[in-house]
Amino acid sequence: MPLPIRPEVASLPAYVPGRPAGGAGGGAGGPAYKLSSNENPYPPLPGVLEAVTAACARMNRYPDLANTEATEALAGRLGLGTDRVALGTGSVAVLYHLLQAVSGPGDEVVHAWRSFEAYPIAVQLTGATGVRVPLTDGARHDLDAMAAAITDRTRAVLLCTPNNPTGPALDHDAVAAFVAQVPEDVLVVVDEAYVEFSDRPGVCRGPELLDRPNVVVLRTLSKAYGLAGFRVGYCLGDPELIRAVRAVSLPFGVSIPAQAAVVASLAHETELLDRVAALVAERTRVVDGLRGLGWDVPEAQGNFFWLPTAAGTATWNDRFAAAGLTVRPFADGGRWDGLRITVGETEANDRVLEVAAAHPR
């Protein structure tokens, strides 16, 4: 008799990571570029690398279970008490912990679709049922429809702002009004993994919503801070919820070098945010260029942008691949099939525009 596997696990959808760069660029023998995982293209700052190297000398010891220095650094940066910050191995892991803390079989979790592909996986692992609310025009969350989807079985609502993979950010006033409609026993997760790249006035400011105990803000150091390889994410919320997240977290999950990288990155934040500003400028240049070529690119507020290639997604994916550009296709036959393309090195961004110009809309 085969070993029984929980049905929620046996039927999990696979998380599809961005493929690595492969092949030469454009047939000219140039470099290939990975634009499929929303990684920061800049290498570590010397000060951060030095702190990590020094921390590796203690690899024979377990990490600080409480992530004390990293928690204090984040809490100080955000003006919060340390009892309102919980770390984990990437914001995806923290999301898993949050949903484990509040939901289970028979419950429902509402989220937009298309949105972050880890959401359905995280929900299903708890035994809960995901309730997908289609994006509205402009590839945006339909907050009215999401509010209407809340029932007495709903345990959490996930808001991704800026939305991965389509790009638009939610307006702060709209989110505040939405939160006011949500019952107090329903958790509202404001996922701000890309918030540092948002440059439009009026976008959601998650920490300002923490006066409500049922709101939690989810963030990461993978993107703007360039620590994707160390897997550090965190959440901000009510102390009782933070205690629950810590209780279900993997012990010693955040490594010694990763904790050192967090502290050093916050100490070098000005330099890192200069890099963010440069990526935002590149994003604006490329999006403006694509729109000039006839592409209806949605608002882009992350370090990526969305090409609504619809039924032509596979063809366009192959065109970019032939030019040495690995991008991230999303295709399930729905309205929001398309390509997510990371803002990368200037040369890579130039090549994106070249491919788009070579194949007119």
GROMACS .gro file of C-alpha atoms in nm:
model
  361
    1MET     CA    1   0.000   0.000   0.000
    2PRO     CA    2   0.156   0.333  -0.102
    3LEU     CA    3   0.236   0.591   0.160
    4PRO     CA    4  -0.057   0.835   0.176
    5ILE     CA    5   0.025   1.194   0.088
    6ARG     CA    6  -0.209   1.473   0.194
    7PRO     CA    7  -0.431   1.555  -0.105
    8GLU     CA    8  -0.352   1.925  -0.064
    9VAL     CA    9   0.015   1.842  -0.118
   10ALA     CA   10  -0.029   1.581  -0.391
   11SER     CA   11  -0.227   1.824  -0.606
   12LEU     CA   12  -0.016   2.136  -0.547
   13PRO     CA   13   0.045   2.351  -0.855
   14ALA     CA   14   0.415   2.382  -0.927
   15TYR     CA   15   0.591   2.710  -0.859
   16VAL     CA   16   0.766   2.806  -1.182
   17PRO     CA   17   1.091   2.996  -1.123
   18GLY     CA   18   1.243   3.225  -1.381
   19ARG     CA   19   1.475   3.032  -1.610
   20PRO     CA   20   1.846   3.124  -1.604
   21ALA     CA   21   1.999   3.311  -1.892
   22GLY     CA   22   2.117   3.085  -2.171
   23GLY     CA   23   2.258   3.115  -2.519
   24ALA     CA   24   2.420   3.405  -2.695
   25GLY     CA   25   2.259   3.739  -2.752
   26GLY     CA   26   2.088   3.801  -3.079
   27GLY     CA   27   2.309   3.576  -3.284
   28ALA     CA   28   2.598   3.821  -3.242
   29GLY     CA   29   2.779   3.624  -2.974
   30GLY     CA   30   2.700   3.881  -2.708
   31PRO     CA   31   2.605   3.806  -2.348
   32ALA     CA   32   2.274   3.655  -2.252
   33TYR     CA   33   2.062   3.822  -1.985
   34LYS     CA   34   1.825   3.682  -1.724
   35LEU     CA   35   1.517   3.905  -1.703
   36SER     CA   36   1.286   3.640  -1.564
   37SER     CA   37   1.309   3.661  -1.183
   38ASN     CA   38   1.291   4.032  -1.092
   39GLU     CA   39   1.641   4.018  -0.950
   40ASN     CA   40   1.843   4.331  -0.882
   41PRO     CA   41   2.120   4.335  -1.148
   42TYR     CA   42   2.370   4.521  -0.929
   43PRO     CA   43   2.637   4.322  -0.738
   44PRO     CA   44   2.664   4.351  -0.359
   45LEU     CA   45   2.799   4.675  -0.219
   46PRO     CA   46   3.151   4.632  -0.076
   47GLY     CA   47   3.035   4.717   0.277
   48VAL     CA   48   2.760   4.457   0.265
   49LEU     CA   49   2.990   4.194   0.120
   50GLU     CA   50   3.247   4.261   0.392
   51ALA     CA   51   2.987   4.217   0.666
   52VAL     CA   52   2.867   3.890   0.515
   53THR     CA   53   3.222   3.759   0.475
   54ALA     CA   54   3.296   3.837   0.840
   55ALA     CA   55   2.974   3.664   0.948
   56CYS     CA   56   3.076   3.347   0.764
   57ALA     CA   57   3.355   3.301   1.018
   58ARG     CA   58   3.080   3.198   1.262
   59MET     CA   59   2.923   2.935   1.039
   60ASN     CA   60   2.997   2.666   1.299
   61ARG     CA   61   2.736   2.828   1.524
   62TYR     CA   62   2.359   2.833   1.494
   63PRO     CA   63   2.203   3.165   1.394
   64ASP     CA   64   2.033   3.386   1.648
   65LEU     CA   65   1.689   3.228   1.671
   66ALA     CA   66   1.528   3.566   1.745
   67ASN     CA   67   1.706   3.748   1.458
   68THR     CA   68   1.771   4.017   1.719
   69GLU     CA   69   2.006   4.254   1.536
   70ALA     CA   70   1.818   4.233   1.206
   71THR     CA   71   1.482   4.281   1.380
   72GLU     CA   72   1.612   4.582   1.571
   73ALA     CA   73   1.756   4.734   1.254
   74LEU     CA   74   1.431   4.692   1.060
   75ALA     CA   75   1.214   4.811   1.348
   76GLY     CA   76   1.433   5.119   1.393
   77ARG     CA   77   1.425   5.195   1.022
   78LEU     CA   78   1.043   5.179   1.021
   79GLY     CA   79   0.979   5.343   1.358
   80LEU     CA   80   0.812   5.037   1.507
   81GLY     CA   81   0.864   4.825   1.817
   82THR     CA   82   1.053   4.501   1.769
   83ASP     CA   83   0.739   4.316   1.877
   84ARG     CA   84   0.579   4.421   1.549
   85VAL     CA   85   0.842   4.267   1.316
   86ALA     CA   86   0.889   3.900   1.224
   87LEU     CA   87   1.152   3.768   0.983
   88GLY     CA   88   1.156   3.457   0.768
   89THR     CA   89   1.339   3.295   0.481
   90GLY     CA   90   1.196   3.524   0.215
   91SER     CA   91   0.858   3.694   0.207
   92VAL     CA   92   0.709   3.377   0.056
   93ALA     CA   93   0.800   3.184   0.370
   94VAL     CA   94   0.652   3.459   0.588
   95LEU     CA   95   0.334   3.442   0.381
   96TYR     CA   96   0.317   3.067   0.443
   97HIS     CA   97   0.354   3.131   0.817
   98LEU     CA   98   0.082   3.396   0.814
   99LEU     CA   99  -0.166   3.171   0.637
  100GLN     CA  100  -0.077   2.877   0.862
  101ALA     CA  101  -0.154   3.098   1.160
  102VAL     CA  102  -0.504   3.198   1.050
  103SER     CA  103  -0.646   2.947   0.800
  104GLY     CA  104  -0.711   2.577   0.753
  105PRO     CA  105  -0.946   2.325   0.591
  106GLY     CA  106  -1.288   2.472   0.515
  107ASP     CA  107  -1.160   2.830   0.512
  108GLU     CA  108  -1.121   3.064   0.215
  109VAL     CA  109  -0.849   3.310   0.113
  110VAL     CA  110  -0.936   3.582  -0.139
  111HIS     CA  111  -0.677   3.715  -0.380
  112ALA     CA  112  -0.659   3.882  -0.721
  113TRP     CA  113  -0.573   3.685  -1.033
  114ARG     CA  114  -0.349   3.713  -1.215
  115SER     CA  115  -0.122   3.790  -0.920
  116PHE     CA  116   0.178   3.634  -0.744
  117GLU     CA  117   0.186   3.268  -0.843
  118ALA     CA  118   0.290   3.158  -0.493
  119TYR     CA  119  -0.048   3.262  -0.353
  120PRO     CA  120  -0.245   2.955  -0.472
  121ILE     CA  121   0.031   2.726  -0.344
  122ALA     CA  122   0.048   2.891  -0.002
  123VAL     CA  123  -0.330   2.880   0.033
  124GLN     CA  124  -0.365   2.517  -0.072
  125LEU     CA  125  -0.092   2.403   0.170
  126THR     CA  126  -0.308   2.513   0.462
  127GLY     CA  127  -0.604   2.313   0.331
  128ALA     CA  128  -0.798   2.633   0.264
  129THR     CA  129  -0.961   2.723  -0.068
  130GLY     CA  130  -0.839   3.010  -0.279
  131VAL     CA  131  -1.098   3.250  -0.417
  132ARG     CA  132  -0.956   3.417  -0.728
  133VAL     CA  133  -1.095   3.757  -0.825
  134PRO     CA  134  -1.010   3.856  -1.184
  135LEU     CA  135  -0.809   4.170  -1.245
  136THR     CA  136  -0.999   4.461  -1.387
  137ASP     CA  137  -0.902   4.691  -1.675
  138GLY     CA  138  -0.544   4.810  -1.663
  139ALA     CA  139  -0.436   4.483  -1.498
  140ARG     CA  140  -0.541   4.615  -1.158
  141HIS     CA  141  -0.699   4.464  -0.848
  142ASP     CA  142  -1.077   4.490  -0.848
  143LEU     CA  143  -1.117   4.593  -0.484
  144ASP     CA  144  -1.495   4.616  -0.504
  145ALA     CA  145  -1.520   4.260  -0.634
  146MET     CA  146  -1.271   4.140  -0.374
  147ALA     CA  147  -1.477   4.296  -0.096
  148ALA     CA  148  -1.789   4.128  -0.237
  149ALA     CA  149  -1.607   3.791  -0.239
  150ILE     CA  150  -1.558   3.794   0.138
  151THR     CA  151  -1.787   3.550   0.318
  152ASP     CA  152  -1.810   3.407   0.668
  153ARG     CA  153  -1.556   3.145   0.555
  154THR     CA  154  -1.295   3.402   0.456
  155ARG     CA  155  -0.990   3.405   0.680
  156ALA     CA  156  -0.754   3.625   0.475
  157VAL     CA  157  -0.736   3.860   0.178
  158LEU     CA  158  -0.411   3.907  -0.015
  159LEU     CA  159  -0.334   4.243  -0.180
  160CYS     CA  160  -0.023   4.255  -0.398
  161THR     CA  161   0.098   4.613  -0.451
  162PRO     CA  162   0.269   4.665  -0.688
  163ASN     CA  163   0.103   4.362  -0.841
  164ASN     CA  164   0.338   4.086  -0.951
  165PRO     CA  165   0.342   4.014  -1.242
  166THR     CA  166   0.133   4.290  -1.404
  167GLY     CA  167   0.286   4.597  -1.236
  168PRO     CA  168   0.018   4.843  -1.111
  169ALA     CA  169   0.022   4.964  -0.752
  170LEU     CA  170  -0.286   5.014  -0.539
  171ASP     CA  171  -0.383   5.363  -0.424
  172HIS     CA  172  -0.348   5.423  -0.052
  173ASP     CA  173  -0.692   5.577  -0.004
  174ALA     CA  174  -0.855   5.291  -0.196
  175VAL     CA  175  -0.681   5.030   0.020
  176ALA     CA  176  -0.773   5.219   0.339
  177ALA     CA  177  -1.136   5.224   0.229
  178PHE     CA  178  -1.119   4.854   0.142
  179VAL     CA  179  -0.967   4.763   0.479
  180ALA     CA  180  -1.247   4.951   0.654
  181GLN     CA  181  -1.498   4.713   0.490
  182VAL     CA  182  -1.320   4.394   0.590
  183PRO     CA  183  -1.444   4.219   0.905
  184GLU     CA  184  -1.205   4.242   1.198
  185ASP     CA  185  -1.159   3.864   1.207
  186VAL     CA  186  -1.028   3.854   0.847
  187LEU     CA  187  -0.654   3.911   0.794
  188VAL     CA  188  -0.558   4.161   0.523
  189VAL     CA  189  -0.209   4.092   0.387
  190VAL     CA  190  -0.062   4.394   0.208
  191ASP     CA  191   0.221   4.243   0.005
  192GLU     CA  192   0.471   4.521  -0.069
  193ALA     CA  193   0.762   4.319  -0.207
  194TYR     CA  194   0.835   4.589  -0.467
  195VAL     CA  195   0.731   4.900  -0.276
  196GLU     CA  196   1.073   5.066  -0.297
  197PHE     CA  197   1.033   5.092  -0.675
  198SER     CA  198   0.699   5.276  -0.657
  199ASP     CA  199   0.743   5.638  -0.762
  200ARG     CA  200   0.384   5.747  -0.823
  201PRO     CA  201   0.237   5.972  -0.553
  202GLY     CA  202  -0.054   5.824  -0.364
  203VAL     CA  203   0.041   5.456  -0.382
  204CYS     CA  204  -0.036   5.232  -0.087
  205ARG     CA  205   0.170   5.293   0.227
  206GLY     CA  206   0.118   4.971   0.416
  207PRO     CA  207   0.268   5.065   0.753
  208GLU     CA  208   0.017   5.349   0.784
  209LEU     CA  209  -0.262   5.088   0.795
  210LEU     CA  210  -0.125   4.903   1.095
  211ASP     CA  211  -0.360   5.077   1.336
  212ARG     CA  212  -0.597   4.791   1.250
  213PRO     CA  213  -0.492   4.464   1.420
  214ASN     CA  214  -0.607   4.257   1.122
  215VAL     CA  215  -0.367   4.426   0.875
  216VAL     CA  216  -0.019   4.286   0.814
  217VAL     CA  217   0.242   4.425   0.575
  218LEU     CA  218   0.468   4.181   0.391
  219ARG     CA  219   0.808   4.292   0.257
  220THR     CA  220   1.135   4.148   0.130
  221LEU     CA  221   1.503   4.237   0.105
  222SER     CA  222   1.541   4.030  -0.213
  223LYS     CA  223   1.453   4.299  -0.464
  224ALA     CA  224   1.550   4.658  -0.384
  225TYR     CA  225   1.822   4.550  -0.140
  226GLY     CA  226   1.966   4.283  -0.369
  227LEU     CA  227   1.962   3.997  -0.118
  228ALA     CA  228   1.767   3.742  -0.324
  229GLY     CA  229   2.030   3.475  -0.265
  230PHE     CA  230   1.999   3.507   0.113
  231ARG     CA  231   1.618   3.472   0.133
  232VAL     CA  232   1.515   3.729   0.393
  233GLY     CA  233   1.162   3.863   0.416
  234TYR     CA  234   0.962   4.010   0.698
  235CYS     CA  235   0.618   4.115   0.806
  236LEU     CA  236   0.489   4.405   1.013
  237GLY     CA  237   0.180   4.365   1.222
  238ASP     CA  238   0.001   4.342   1.553
  239PRO     CA  239   0.219   4.190   1.830
  240GLU     CA  240  -0.022   3.898   1.881
  241LEU     CA  241  -0.004   3.807   1.512
  242ILE     CA  242   0.374   3.852   1.512
  243ARG     CA  243   0.401   3.604   1.801
  244ALA     CA  244   0.196   3.354   1.601
  245VAL     CA  245   0.420   3.396   1.295
  246ARG     CA  246   0.729   3.342   1.505
  247ALA     CA  247   0.572   3.035   1.664
  248VAL     CA  248   0.520   2.858   1.331
  249SER     CA  249   0.849   2.973   1.172
  250LEU     CA  250   1.128   2.728   1.101
  251PRO     CA  251   1.378   2.749   1.391
  252PHE     CA  252   1.710   2.910   1.295
  253GLY     CA  253   1.573   2.975   0.947
  254VAL     CA  254   1.751   3.303   0.872
  255SER     CA  255   2.123   3.229   0.850
  256ILE     CA  256   2.406   3.417   1.022
  257PRO     CA  257   2.532   3.574   0.693
  258ALA     CA  258   2.178   3.667   0.593
  259GLN     CA  259   2.118   3.847   0.922
  260ALA     CA  260   2.447   4.032   0.882
  261ALA     CA  261   2.349   4.128   0.527
  262VAL     CA  262   2.022   4.281   0.651
  263VAL     CA  263   2.196   4.498   0.910
  264ALA     CA  264   2.469   4.607   0.667
  265SER     CA  265   2.219   4.677   0.386
  266LEU     CA  266   2.017   4.909   0.609
  267ALA     CA  267   2.339   5.085   0.709
  268HIS     CA  268   2.414   5.137   0.337
  269GLU     CA  269   2.053   5.213   0.244
  270THR     CA  270   2.127   5.548   0.077
  271GLU     CA  271   2.361   5.383  -0.174
  272LEU     CA  272   2.117   5.099  -0.235
  273LEU     CA  273   1.826   5.335  -0.294
  274ASP     CA  274   2.040   5.527  -0.545
  275ARG     CA  275   2.051   5.202  -0.739
  276VAL     CA  276   1.675   5.170  -0.706
  277ALA     CA  277   1.634   5.519  -0.853
  278ALA     CA  278   1.853   5.419  -1.147
  279LEU     CA  279   1.639   5.110  -1.210
  280VAL     CA  280   1.322   5.319  -1.192
  281ALA     CA  281   1.467   5.557  -1.451
  282GLU     CA  282   1.549   5.261  -1.676
  283ARG     CA  283   1.200   5.120  -1.625
  284THR     CA  284   1.048   5.451  -1.734
  285ARG     CA  285   1.272   5.465  -2.042
  286VAL     CA  286   1.188   5.113  -2.155
  287VAL     CA  287   0.815   5.136  -2.085
  288ASP     CA  288   0.793   5.467  -2.269
  289GLY     CA  289   0.978   5.311  -2.560
  290LEU     CA  290   0.746   5.011  -2.572
  291ARG     CA  291   0.438   5.229  -2.558
  292GLY     CA  292   0.584   5.431  -2.844
  293LEU     CA  293   0.601   5.106  -3.041
  294GLY     CA  294   0.231   5.043  -2.984
  295TRP     CA  295   0.238   4.824  -2.672
  296ASP     CA  296  -0.036   4.876  -2.415
  297VAL     CA  297   0.194   4.834  -2.114
  298PRO     CA  298   0.009   4.866  -1.779
  299GLU     CA  299   0.136   5.095  -1.507
  300ALA     CA  300   0.476   4.963  -1.397
  301GLN     CA  301   0.561   5.028  -1.032
  302GLY     CA  302   0.797   4.739  -0.962
  303ASN     CA  303   1.137   4.655  -1.110
  304PHE     CA  304   0.958   4.487  -1.399
  305PHE     CA  305   0.689   4.554  -1.658
  306TRP     CA  306   0.419   4.352  -1.827
  307LEU     CA  307   0.371   4.284  -2.196
  308PRO     CA  308   0.012   4.171  -2.269
  309THR     CA  309   0.106   3.922  -2.540
  310ALA     CA  310  -0.215   3.716  -2.494
  311ALA     CA  311  -0.232   3.428  -2.744
  312GLY     CA  312   0.109   3.526  -2.880
  313THR     CA  313   0.289   3.472  -2.549
  314ALA     CA  314   0.486   3.164  -2.660
  315THR     CA  315   0.590   3.331  -2.985
  316TRP     CA  316   0.712   3.645  -2.812
  317ASN     CA  317   0.889   3.441  -2.546
  318ASP     CA  318   1.080   3.262  -2.824
  319ARG     CA  319   1.168   3.593  -2.991
  320PHE     CA  320   1.324   3.727  -2.674
  321ALA     CA  321   1.502   3.397  -2.612
  322ALA     CA  322   1.651   3.407  -2.961
  323ALA     CA  323   1.796   3.747  -2.871
  324GLY     CA  324   1.958   3.612  -2.557
  325LEU     CA  325   1.690   3.743  -2.321
  326THR     CA  326   1.524   3.508  -2.076
  327VAL     CA  327   1.188   3.654  -1.973
  328ARG     CA  328   0.899   3.506  -1.774
  329PRO     CA  329   0.594   3.385  -1.966
  330PHE     CA  330   0.255   3.344  -1.798
  331ALA     CA  331   0.002   3.154  -2.006
  332ASP     CA  332  -0.303   2.958  -1.900
  333GLY     CA  333  -0.539   3.064  -2.174
  334GLY     CA  334  -0.692   3.344  -1.970
  335ARG     CA  335  -0.732   3.715  -2.030
  336TRP     CA  336  -0.408   3.804  -1.855
  337ASP     CA  337  -0.161   3.592  -2.047
  338GLY     CA  338   0.162   3.775  -2.113
  339LEU     CA  339   0.528   3.826  -2.036
  340ARG     CA  340   0.684   3.975  -1.725
  341ILE     CA  341   1.019   4.135  -1.801
  342THR     CA  342   1.262   4.245  -1.532
  343VAL     CA  343   1.439   4.579  -1.564
  344GLY     CA  344   1.801   4.469  -1.593
  345GLU     CA  345   2.130   4.602  -1.719
  346THR     CA  346   2.111   4.892  -1.964
  347GLU     CA  347   2.236   4.668  -2.246
  348ALA     CA  348   1.965   4.412  -2.171
  349ASN     CA  349   1.696   4.680  -2.164
  350ASP     CA  350   1.820   4.816  -2.497
  351ARG     CA  351   1.789   4.469  -2.645
  352VAL     CA  352   1.429   4.438  -2.523
  353LEU     CA  353   1.343   4.750  -2.721
  354GLU     CA  354   1.530   4.617  -3.025
  355VAL     CA  355   1.332   4.293  -3.025
  356ALA     CA  356   1.004   4.482  -2.984
  357ALA     CA  357   1.093   4.719  -3.269
  358ALA     CA  358   1.188   4.430  -3.499
  359HIS     CA  359   0.839   4.279  -3.466
  360PRO     CA  360   0.584   4.561  -3.499
  361ARG     CA  361   0.253   4.531  -3.317
   0.00000   0.00000   0.00000
